[in-house]
PDB file of C-alpha atoms and ligand atoms in Angstrom:
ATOM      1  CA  UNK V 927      22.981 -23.391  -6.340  1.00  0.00           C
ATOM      2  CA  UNK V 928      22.033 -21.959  -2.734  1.00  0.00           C
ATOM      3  CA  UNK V 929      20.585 -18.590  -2.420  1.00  0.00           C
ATOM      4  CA  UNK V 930      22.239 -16.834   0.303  1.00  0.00           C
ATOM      5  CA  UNK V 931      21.209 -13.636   1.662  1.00  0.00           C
ATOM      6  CA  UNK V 932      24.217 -11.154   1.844  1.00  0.00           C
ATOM      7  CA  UNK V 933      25.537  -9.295   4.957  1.00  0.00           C
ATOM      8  CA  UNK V 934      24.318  -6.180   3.188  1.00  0.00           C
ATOM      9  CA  UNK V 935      21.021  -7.732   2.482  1.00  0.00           C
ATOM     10  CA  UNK V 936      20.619  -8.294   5.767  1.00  0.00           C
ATOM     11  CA  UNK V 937      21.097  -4.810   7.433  1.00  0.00           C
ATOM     12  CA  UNK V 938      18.966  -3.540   4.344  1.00  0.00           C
ATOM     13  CA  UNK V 939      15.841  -6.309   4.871  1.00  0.00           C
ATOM     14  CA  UNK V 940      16.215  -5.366   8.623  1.00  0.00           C
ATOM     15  CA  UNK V 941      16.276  -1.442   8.241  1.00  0.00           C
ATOM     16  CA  UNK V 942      13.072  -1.927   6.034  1.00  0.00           C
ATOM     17  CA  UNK V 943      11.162  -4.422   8.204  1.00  0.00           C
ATOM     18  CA  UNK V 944      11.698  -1.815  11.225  1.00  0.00           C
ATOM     19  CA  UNK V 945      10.511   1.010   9.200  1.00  0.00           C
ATOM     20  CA  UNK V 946       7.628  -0.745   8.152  1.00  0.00           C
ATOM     21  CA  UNK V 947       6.792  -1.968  12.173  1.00  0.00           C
ATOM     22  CA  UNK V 948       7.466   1.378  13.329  1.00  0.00           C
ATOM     23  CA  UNK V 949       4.884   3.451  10.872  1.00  0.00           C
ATOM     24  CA  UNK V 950       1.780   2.298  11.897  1.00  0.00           C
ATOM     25  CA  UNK V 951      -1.524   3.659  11.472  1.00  0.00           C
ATOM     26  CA  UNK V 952      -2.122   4.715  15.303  1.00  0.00           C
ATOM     27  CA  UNK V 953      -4.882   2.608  17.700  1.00  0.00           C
ATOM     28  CA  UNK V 954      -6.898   5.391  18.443  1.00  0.00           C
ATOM     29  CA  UNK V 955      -7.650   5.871  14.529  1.00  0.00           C
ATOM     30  CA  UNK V 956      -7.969   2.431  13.668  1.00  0.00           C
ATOM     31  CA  UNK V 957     -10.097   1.420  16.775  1.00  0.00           C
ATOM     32  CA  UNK V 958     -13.263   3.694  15.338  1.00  0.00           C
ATOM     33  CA  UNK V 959     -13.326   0.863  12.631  1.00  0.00           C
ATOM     34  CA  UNK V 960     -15.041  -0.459  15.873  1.00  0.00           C
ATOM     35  CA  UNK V 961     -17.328   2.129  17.243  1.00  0.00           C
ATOM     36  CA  UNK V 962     -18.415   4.525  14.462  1.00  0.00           C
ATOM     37  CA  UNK V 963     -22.354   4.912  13.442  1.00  0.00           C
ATOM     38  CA  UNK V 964     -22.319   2.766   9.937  1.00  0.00           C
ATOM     39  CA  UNK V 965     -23.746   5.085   7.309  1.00  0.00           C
ATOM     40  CA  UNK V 966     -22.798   5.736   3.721  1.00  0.00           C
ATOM     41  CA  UNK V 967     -21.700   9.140   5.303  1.00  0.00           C
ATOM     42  CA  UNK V 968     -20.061   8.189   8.146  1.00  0.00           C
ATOM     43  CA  UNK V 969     -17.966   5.221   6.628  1.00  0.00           C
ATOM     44  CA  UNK V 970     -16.561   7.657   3.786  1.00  0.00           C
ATOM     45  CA  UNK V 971     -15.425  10.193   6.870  1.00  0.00           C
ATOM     46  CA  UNK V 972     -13.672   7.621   8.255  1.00  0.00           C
ATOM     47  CA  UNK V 973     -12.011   6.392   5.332  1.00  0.00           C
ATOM     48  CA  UNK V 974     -10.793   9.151   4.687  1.00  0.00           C
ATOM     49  CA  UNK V 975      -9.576   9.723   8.592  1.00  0.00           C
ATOM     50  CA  UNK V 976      -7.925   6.790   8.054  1.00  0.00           C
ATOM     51  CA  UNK V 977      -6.575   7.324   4.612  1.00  0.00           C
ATOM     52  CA  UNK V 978      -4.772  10.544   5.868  1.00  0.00           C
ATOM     53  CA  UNK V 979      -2.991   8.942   8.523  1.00  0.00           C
ATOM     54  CA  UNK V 980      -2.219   6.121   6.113  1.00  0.00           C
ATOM     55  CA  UNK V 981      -0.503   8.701   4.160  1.00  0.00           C
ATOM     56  CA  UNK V 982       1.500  10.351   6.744  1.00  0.00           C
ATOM     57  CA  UNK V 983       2.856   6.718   7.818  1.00  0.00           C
ATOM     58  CA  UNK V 984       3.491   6.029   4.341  1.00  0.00           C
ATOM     59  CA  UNK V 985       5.848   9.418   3.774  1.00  0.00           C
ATOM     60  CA  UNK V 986       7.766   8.357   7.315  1.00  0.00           C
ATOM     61  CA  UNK V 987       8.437   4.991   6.185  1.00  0.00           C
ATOM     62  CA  UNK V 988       9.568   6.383   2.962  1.00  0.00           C
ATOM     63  CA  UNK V 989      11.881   8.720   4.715  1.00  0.00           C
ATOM     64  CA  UNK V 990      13.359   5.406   5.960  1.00  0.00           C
ATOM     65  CA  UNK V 991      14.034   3.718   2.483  1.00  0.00           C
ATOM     66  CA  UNK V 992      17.756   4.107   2.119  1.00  0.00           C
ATOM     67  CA  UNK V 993      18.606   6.411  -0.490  1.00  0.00           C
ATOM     68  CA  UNK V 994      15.418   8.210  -0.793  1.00  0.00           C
ATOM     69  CA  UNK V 995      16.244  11.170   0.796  1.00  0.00           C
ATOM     70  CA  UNK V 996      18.850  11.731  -1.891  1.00  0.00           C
ATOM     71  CA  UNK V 997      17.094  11.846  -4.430  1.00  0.00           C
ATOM     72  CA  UNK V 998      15.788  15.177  -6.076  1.00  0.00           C
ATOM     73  CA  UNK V 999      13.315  16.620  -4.318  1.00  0.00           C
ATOM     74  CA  UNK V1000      11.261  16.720  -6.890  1.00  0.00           C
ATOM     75  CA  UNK V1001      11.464  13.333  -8.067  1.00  0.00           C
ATOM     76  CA  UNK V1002      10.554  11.928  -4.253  1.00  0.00           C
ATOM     77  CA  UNK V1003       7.152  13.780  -4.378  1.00  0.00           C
ATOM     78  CA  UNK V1004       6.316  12.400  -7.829  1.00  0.00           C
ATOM     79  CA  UNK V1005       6.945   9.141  -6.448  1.00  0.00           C
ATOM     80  CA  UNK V1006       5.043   9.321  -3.444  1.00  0.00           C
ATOM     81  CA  UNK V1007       2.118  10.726  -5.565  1.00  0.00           C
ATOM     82  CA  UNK V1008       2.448   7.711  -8.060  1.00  0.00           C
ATOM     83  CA  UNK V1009       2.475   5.061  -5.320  1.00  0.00           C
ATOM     84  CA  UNK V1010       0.703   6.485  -2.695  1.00  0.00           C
ATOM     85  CA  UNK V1011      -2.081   4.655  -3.949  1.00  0.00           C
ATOM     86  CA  UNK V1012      -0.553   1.677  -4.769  1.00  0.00           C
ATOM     87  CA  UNK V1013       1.052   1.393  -0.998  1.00  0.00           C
ATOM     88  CA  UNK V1014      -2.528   1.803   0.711  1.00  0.00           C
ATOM     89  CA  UNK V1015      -3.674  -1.141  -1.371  1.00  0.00           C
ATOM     90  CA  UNK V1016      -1.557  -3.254  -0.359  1.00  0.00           C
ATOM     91  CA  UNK V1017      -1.143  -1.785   3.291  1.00  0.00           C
ATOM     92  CA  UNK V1018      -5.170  -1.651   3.813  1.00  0.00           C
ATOM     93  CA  UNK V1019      -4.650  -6.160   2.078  1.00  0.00           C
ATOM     94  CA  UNK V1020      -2.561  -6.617   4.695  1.00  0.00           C
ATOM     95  CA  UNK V1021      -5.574  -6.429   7.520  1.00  0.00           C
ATOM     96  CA  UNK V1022      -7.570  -8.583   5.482  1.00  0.00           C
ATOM     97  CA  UNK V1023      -4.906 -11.218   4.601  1.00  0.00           C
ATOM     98  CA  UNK V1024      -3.367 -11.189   8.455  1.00  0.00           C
ATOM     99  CA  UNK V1025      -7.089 -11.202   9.887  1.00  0.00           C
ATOM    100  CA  UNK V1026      -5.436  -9.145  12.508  1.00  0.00           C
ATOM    101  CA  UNK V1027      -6.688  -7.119  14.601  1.00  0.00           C
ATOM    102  CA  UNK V1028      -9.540  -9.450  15.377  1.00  0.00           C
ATOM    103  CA  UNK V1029     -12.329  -8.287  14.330  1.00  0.00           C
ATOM    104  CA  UNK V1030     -10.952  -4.803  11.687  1.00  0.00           C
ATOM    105  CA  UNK V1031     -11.053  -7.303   8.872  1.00  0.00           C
ATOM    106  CA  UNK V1032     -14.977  -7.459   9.096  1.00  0.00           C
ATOM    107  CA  UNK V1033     -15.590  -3.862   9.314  1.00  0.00           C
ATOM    108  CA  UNK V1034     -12.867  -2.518   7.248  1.00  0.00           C
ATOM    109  CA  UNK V1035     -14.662  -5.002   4.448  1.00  0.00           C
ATOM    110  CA  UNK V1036     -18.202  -3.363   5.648  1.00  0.00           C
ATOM    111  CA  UNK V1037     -17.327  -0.009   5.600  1.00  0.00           C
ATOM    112  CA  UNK V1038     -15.159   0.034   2.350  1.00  0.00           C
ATOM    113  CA  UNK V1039     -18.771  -2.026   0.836  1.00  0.00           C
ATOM    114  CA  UNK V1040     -20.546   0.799   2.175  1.00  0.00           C
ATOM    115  CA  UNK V1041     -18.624   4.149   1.575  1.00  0.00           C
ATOM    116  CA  UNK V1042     -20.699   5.268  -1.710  1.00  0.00           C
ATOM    117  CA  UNK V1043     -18.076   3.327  -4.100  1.00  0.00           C
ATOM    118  CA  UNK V1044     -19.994   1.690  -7.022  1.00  0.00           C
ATOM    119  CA  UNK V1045     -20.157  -2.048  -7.316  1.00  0.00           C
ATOM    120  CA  UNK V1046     -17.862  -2.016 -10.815  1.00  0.00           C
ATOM    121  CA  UNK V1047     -15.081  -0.682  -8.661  1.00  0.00           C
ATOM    122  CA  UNK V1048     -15.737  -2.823  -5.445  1.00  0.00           C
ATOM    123  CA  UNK V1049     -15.850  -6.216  -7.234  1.00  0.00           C
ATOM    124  CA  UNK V1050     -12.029  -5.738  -8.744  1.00  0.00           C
ATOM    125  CA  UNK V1051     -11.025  -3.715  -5.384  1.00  0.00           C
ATOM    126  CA  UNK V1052     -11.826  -7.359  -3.316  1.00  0.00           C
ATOM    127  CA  UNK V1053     -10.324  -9.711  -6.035  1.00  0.00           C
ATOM    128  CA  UNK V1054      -7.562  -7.795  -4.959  1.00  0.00           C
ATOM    129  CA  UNK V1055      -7.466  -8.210  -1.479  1.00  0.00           C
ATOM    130  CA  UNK V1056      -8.367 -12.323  -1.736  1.00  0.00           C
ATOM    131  CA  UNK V1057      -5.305 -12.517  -4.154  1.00  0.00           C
ATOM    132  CA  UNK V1058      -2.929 -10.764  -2.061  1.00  0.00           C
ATOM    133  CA  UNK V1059      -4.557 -13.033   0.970  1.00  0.00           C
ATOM    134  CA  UNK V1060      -3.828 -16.084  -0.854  1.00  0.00           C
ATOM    135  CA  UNK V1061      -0.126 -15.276  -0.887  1.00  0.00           C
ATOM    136  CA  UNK V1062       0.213 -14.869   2.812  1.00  0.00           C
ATOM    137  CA  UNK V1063       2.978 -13.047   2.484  1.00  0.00           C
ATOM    138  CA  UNK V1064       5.416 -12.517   5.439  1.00  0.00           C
ATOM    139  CA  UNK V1065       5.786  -9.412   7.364  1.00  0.00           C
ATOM    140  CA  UNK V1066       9.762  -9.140   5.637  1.00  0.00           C
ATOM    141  CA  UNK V1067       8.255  -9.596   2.090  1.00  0.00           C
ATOM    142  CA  UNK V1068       4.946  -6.989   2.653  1.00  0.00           C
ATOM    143  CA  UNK V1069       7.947  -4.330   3.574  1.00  0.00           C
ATOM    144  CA  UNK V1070      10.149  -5.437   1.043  1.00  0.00           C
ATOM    145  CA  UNK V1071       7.013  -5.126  -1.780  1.00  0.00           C
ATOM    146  CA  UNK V1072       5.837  -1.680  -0.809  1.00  0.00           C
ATOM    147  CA  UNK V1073       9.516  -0.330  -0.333  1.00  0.00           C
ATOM    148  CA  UNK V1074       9.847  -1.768  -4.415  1.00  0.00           C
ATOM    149  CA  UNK V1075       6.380  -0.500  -5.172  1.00  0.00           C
ATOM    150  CA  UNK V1076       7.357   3.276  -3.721  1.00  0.00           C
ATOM    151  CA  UNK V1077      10.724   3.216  -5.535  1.00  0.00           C
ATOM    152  CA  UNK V1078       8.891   2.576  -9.235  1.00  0.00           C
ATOM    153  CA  UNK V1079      11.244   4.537 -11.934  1.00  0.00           C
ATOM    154  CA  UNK V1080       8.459   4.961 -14.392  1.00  0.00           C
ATOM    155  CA  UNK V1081       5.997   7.152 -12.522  1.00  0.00           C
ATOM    156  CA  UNK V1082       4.747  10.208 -13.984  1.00  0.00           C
ATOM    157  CA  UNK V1083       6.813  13.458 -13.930  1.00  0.00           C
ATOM    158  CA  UNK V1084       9.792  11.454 -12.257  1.00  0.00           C
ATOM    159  CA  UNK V1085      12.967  13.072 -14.180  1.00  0.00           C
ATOM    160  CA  UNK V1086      15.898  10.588 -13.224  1.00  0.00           C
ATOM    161  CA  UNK V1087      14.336   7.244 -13.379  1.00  0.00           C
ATOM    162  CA  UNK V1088      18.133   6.160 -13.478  1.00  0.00           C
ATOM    163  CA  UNK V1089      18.760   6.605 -10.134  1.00  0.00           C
ATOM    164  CA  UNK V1090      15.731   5.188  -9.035  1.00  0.00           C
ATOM    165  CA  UNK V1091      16.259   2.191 -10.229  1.00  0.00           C
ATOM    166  CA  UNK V1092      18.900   2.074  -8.539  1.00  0.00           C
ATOM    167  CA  UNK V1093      17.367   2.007  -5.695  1.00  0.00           C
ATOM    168  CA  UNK V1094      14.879  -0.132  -6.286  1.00  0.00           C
ATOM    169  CA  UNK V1095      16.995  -2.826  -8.056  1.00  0.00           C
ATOM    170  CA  UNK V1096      19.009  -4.039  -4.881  1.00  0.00           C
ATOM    171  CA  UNK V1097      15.230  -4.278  -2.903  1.00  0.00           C
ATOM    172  CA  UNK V1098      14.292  -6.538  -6.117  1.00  0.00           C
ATOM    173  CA  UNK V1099      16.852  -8.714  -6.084  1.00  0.00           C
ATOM    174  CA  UNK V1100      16.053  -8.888  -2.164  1.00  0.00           C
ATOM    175  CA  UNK V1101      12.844  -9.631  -2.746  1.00  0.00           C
ATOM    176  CA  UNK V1102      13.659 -12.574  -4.625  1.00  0.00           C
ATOM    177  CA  UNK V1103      16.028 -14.077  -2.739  1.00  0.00           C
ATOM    178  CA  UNK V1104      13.690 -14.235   0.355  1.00  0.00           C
ATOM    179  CA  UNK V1105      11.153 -15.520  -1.935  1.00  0.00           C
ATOM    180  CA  UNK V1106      13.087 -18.559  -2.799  1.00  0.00           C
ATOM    181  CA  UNK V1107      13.905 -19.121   0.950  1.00  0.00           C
ATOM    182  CA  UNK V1108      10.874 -18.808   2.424  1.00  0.00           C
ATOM    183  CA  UNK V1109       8.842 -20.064   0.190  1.00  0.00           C
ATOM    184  CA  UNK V1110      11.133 -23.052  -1.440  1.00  0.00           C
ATOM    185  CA  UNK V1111       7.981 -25.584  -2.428  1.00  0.00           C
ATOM    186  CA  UNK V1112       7.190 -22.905  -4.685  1.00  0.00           C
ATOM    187  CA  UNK V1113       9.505 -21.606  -7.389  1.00  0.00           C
ATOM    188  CA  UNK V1114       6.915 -19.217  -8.603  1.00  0.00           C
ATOM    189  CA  UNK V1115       6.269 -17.647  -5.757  1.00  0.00           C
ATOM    190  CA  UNK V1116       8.300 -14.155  -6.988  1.00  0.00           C
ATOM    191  CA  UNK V1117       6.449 -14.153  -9.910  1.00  0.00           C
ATOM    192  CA  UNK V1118       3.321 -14.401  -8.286  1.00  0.00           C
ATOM    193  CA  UNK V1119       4.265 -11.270  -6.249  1.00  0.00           C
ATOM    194  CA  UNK V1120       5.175  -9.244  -9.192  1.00  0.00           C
ATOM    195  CA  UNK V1121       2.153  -9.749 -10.747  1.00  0.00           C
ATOM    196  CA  UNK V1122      -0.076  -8.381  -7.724  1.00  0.00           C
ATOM    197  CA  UNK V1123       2.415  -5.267  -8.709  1.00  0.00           C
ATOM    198  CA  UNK V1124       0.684  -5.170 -12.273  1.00  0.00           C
ATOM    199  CA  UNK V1125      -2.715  -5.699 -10.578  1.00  0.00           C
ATOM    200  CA  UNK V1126      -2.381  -2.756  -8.499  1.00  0.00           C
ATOM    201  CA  UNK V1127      -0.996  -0.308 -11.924  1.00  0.00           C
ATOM    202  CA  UNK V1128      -4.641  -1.142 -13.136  1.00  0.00           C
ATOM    203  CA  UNK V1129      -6.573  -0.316  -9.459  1.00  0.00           C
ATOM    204  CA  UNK V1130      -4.681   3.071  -9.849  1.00  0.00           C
ATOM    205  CA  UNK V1131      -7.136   3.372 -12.605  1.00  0.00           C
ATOM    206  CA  UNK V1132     -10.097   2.897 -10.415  1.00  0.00           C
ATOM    207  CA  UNK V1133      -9.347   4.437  -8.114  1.00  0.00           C
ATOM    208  CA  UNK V1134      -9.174   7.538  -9.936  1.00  0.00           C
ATOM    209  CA  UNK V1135     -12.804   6.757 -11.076  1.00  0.00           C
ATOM    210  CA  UNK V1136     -13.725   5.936  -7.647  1.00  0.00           C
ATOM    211  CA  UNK V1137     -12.753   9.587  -6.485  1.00  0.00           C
ATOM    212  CA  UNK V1138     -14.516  11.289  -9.379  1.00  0.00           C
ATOM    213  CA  UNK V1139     -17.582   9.668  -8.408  1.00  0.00           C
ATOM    214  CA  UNK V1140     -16.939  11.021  -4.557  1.00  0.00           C
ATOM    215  CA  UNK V1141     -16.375  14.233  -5.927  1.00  0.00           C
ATOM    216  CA  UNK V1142     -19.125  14.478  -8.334  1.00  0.00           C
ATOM    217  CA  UNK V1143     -21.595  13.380  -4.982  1.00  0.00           C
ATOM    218  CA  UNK V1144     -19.844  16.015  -3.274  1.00  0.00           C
ATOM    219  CA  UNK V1145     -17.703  14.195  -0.968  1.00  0.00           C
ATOM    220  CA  UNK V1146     -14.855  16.160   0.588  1.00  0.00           C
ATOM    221  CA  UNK V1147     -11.066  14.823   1.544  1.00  0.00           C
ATOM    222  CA  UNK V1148      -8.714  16.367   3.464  1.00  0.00           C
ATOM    223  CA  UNK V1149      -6.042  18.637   2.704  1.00  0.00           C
ATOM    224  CA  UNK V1150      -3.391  16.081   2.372  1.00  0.00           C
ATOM    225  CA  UNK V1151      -5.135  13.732   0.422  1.00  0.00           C
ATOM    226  CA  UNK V1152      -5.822  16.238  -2.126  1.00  0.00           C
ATOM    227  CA  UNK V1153      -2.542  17.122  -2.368  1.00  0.00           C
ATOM    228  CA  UNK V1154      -1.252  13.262  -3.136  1.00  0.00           C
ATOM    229  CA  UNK V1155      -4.271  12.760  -5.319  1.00  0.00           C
ATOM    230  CA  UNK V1156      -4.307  16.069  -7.244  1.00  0.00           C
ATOM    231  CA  UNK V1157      -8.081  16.802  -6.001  1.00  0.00           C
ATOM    232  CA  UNK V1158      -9.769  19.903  -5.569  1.00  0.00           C
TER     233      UNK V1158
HETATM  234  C1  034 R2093     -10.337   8.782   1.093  1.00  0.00           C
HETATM  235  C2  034 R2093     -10.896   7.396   1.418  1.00  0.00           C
HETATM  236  C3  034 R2093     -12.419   7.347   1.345  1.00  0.00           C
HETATM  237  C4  034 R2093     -10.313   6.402   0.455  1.00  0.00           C
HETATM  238  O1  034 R2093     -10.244   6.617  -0.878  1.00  0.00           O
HETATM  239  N1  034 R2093      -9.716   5.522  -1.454  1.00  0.00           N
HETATM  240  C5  034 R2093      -9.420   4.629  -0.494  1.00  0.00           C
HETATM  241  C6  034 R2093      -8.822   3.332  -0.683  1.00  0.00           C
HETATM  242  C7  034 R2093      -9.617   2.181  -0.577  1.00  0.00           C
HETATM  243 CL1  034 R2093     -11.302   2.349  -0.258  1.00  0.00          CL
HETATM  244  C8  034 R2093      -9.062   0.909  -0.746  1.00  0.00           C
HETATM  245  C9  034 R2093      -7.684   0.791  -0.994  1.00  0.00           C
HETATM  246  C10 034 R2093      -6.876   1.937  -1.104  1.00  0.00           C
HETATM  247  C11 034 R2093      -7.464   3.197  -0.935  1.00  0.00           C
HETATM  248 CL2  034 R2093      -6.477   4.604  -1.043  1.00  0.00          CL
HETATM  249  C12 034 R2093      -9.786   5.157   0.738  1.00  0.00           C
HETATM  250  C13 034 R2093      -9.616   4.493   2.061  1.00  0.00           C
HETATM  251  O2  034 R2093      -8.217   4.145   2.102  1.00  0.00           O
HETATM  252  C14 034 R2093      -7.745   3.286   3.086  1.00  0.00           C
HETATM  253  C15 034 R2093      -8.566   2.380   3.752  1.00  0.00           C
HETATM  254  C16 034 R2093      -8.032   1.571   4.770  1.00  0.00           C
HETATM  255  C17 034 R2093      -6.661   1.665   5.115  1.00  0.00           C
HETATM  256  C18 034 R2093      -6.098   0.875   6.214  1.00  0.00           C
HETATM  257  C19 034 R2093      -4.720   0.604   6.250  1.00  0.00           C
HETATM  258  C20 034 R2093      -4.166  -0.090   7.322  1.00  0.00           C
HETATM  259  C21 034 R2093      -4.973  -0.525   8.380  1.00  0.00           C
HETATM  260  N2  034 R2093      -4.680  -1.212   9.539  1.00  0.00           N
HETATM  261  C22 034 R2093      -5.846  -1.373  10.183  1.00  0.00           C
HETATM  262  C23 034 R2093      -5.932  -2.065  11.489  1.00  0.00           C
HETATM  263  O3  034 R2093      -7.074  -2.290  11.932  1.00  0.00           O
HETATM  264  O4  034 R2093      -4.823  -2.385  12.030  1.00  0.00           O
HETATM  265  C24 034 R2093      -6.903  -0.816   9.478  1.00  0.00           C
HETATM  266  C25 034 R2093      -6.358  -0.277   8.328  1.00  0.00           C
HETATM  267  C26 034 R2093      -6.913   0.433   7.255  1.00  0.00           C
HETATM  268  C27 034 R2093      -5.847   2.578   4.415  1.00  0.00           C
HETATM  269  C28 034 R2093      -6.387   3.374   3.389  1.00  0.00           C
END
């Protein structure tokens, strides 16, 4: 039968797909991508420059995600602390699938390469990034995906998971509806999204190796980051 998107579907899709135009990472950060020295040393400081301020647009578009702000407080930083991750990973795809801004793709890729993470981390941290190219995913469905990803009920030390799914449910079902019409030669096309969800669970992993290994070399993050990641 025809999928139809709802009048409520539409003023949700819409006040996510703002959200997620108006958080951006800001030129001025993003355009050192372009003009920093390349060492080991200086890639990692501006990863994590750029990191931060990923963070700090992730917690405003949060803010925008209807419902969130309801939620126990307690329960919205556990979430943001399980997915902060998760949301970069896909945020930081999104330059490498859009190949926009001319010319970030090839020195994000350079400077992630050369930031002192170890091959056995970098191979499974690219597979990523090809597979989430290979979707090219719309701007409406990369909101939609890191809105769902954020509102995840089973993240650690969340206490009403209930009422988180609740939330998320509605941006599910969204999901899938604009799935189907944008993408109608493909009826797997939702499934194929969901399962770049239960790639990213196992980057988590790595990535929590990844910062070990920083740490153990000494490598210091900034006050914020250490906070989301539970470092230092
Ligand atoms: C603390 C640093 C070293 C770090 O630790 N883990 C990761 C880490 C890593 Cl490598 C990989 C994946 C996730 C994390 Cl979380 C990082 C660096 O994290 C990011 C790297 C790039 C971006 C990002 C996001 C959007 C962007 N737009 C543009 C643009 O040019 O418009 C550039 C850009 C970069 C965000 C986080």
């Amino acid at each position: 039968e025809k999928v139809e998107i709802t009048k409520e579907q539409e003023a949700l899709m819409k006040l996510i797909v703002d959200a997620y135009n108006k958080h951006q990472i800001p030129q001025d950060v993003t355009k050192k991508l372009l003009q920093e020295q390349y060492s080991t040393e200086e890639n990692f400081i501006l990863l994590t420059e750029i990191a931060t301020s990923q963070v700090q647009v992730l917690v405003e578009f949060t803010k925008n995600i209807p419902g969130f702000l309801s939620l126990d407080h307690e329960d919205q930083i556990a979430l943001l602390k399980g997915s902060a991750v998760e949301a970069m990973f896909l945020r930081s795809a999104q330059v490498f699938s859009r190949k926009m801004p001319i010319g970030h793709t090839e020195v994000l890729e350079e400077r992630i390469r050369k930031s002192g993470i170890s091959e056995e981390f970098i191979t499974p941290l690219f597979n990523f990034y090809k597979s989430v190219g290979e979707l090219h995913m719309s701007l409406e469905e990369q909101a939609l995906l890191t809105a769902v990803t954020i509102l995840t009920p089973d993240r650690p030390y969340v206490k009403d998971q209930q009422t988180v799914e609740l939330l998320q449910e509605p941006m599910v079902d969204l999901l899938k509806k604009l799935c189907v019409l944008q993408h109608p030669q493909e009826p797997q096309y939702f499934a194929r999204l969901l399962g770049r969800l239960t790639e990213l669970r196992t980057l988590n992993h790595y990535h929590a190796e990844m910062l070990t290994s920083w740490r153990v070399n000494d490598h210091k993050f900034t006050p914020l980051l250490c906070e989301i990641w539970d470092v230092q």
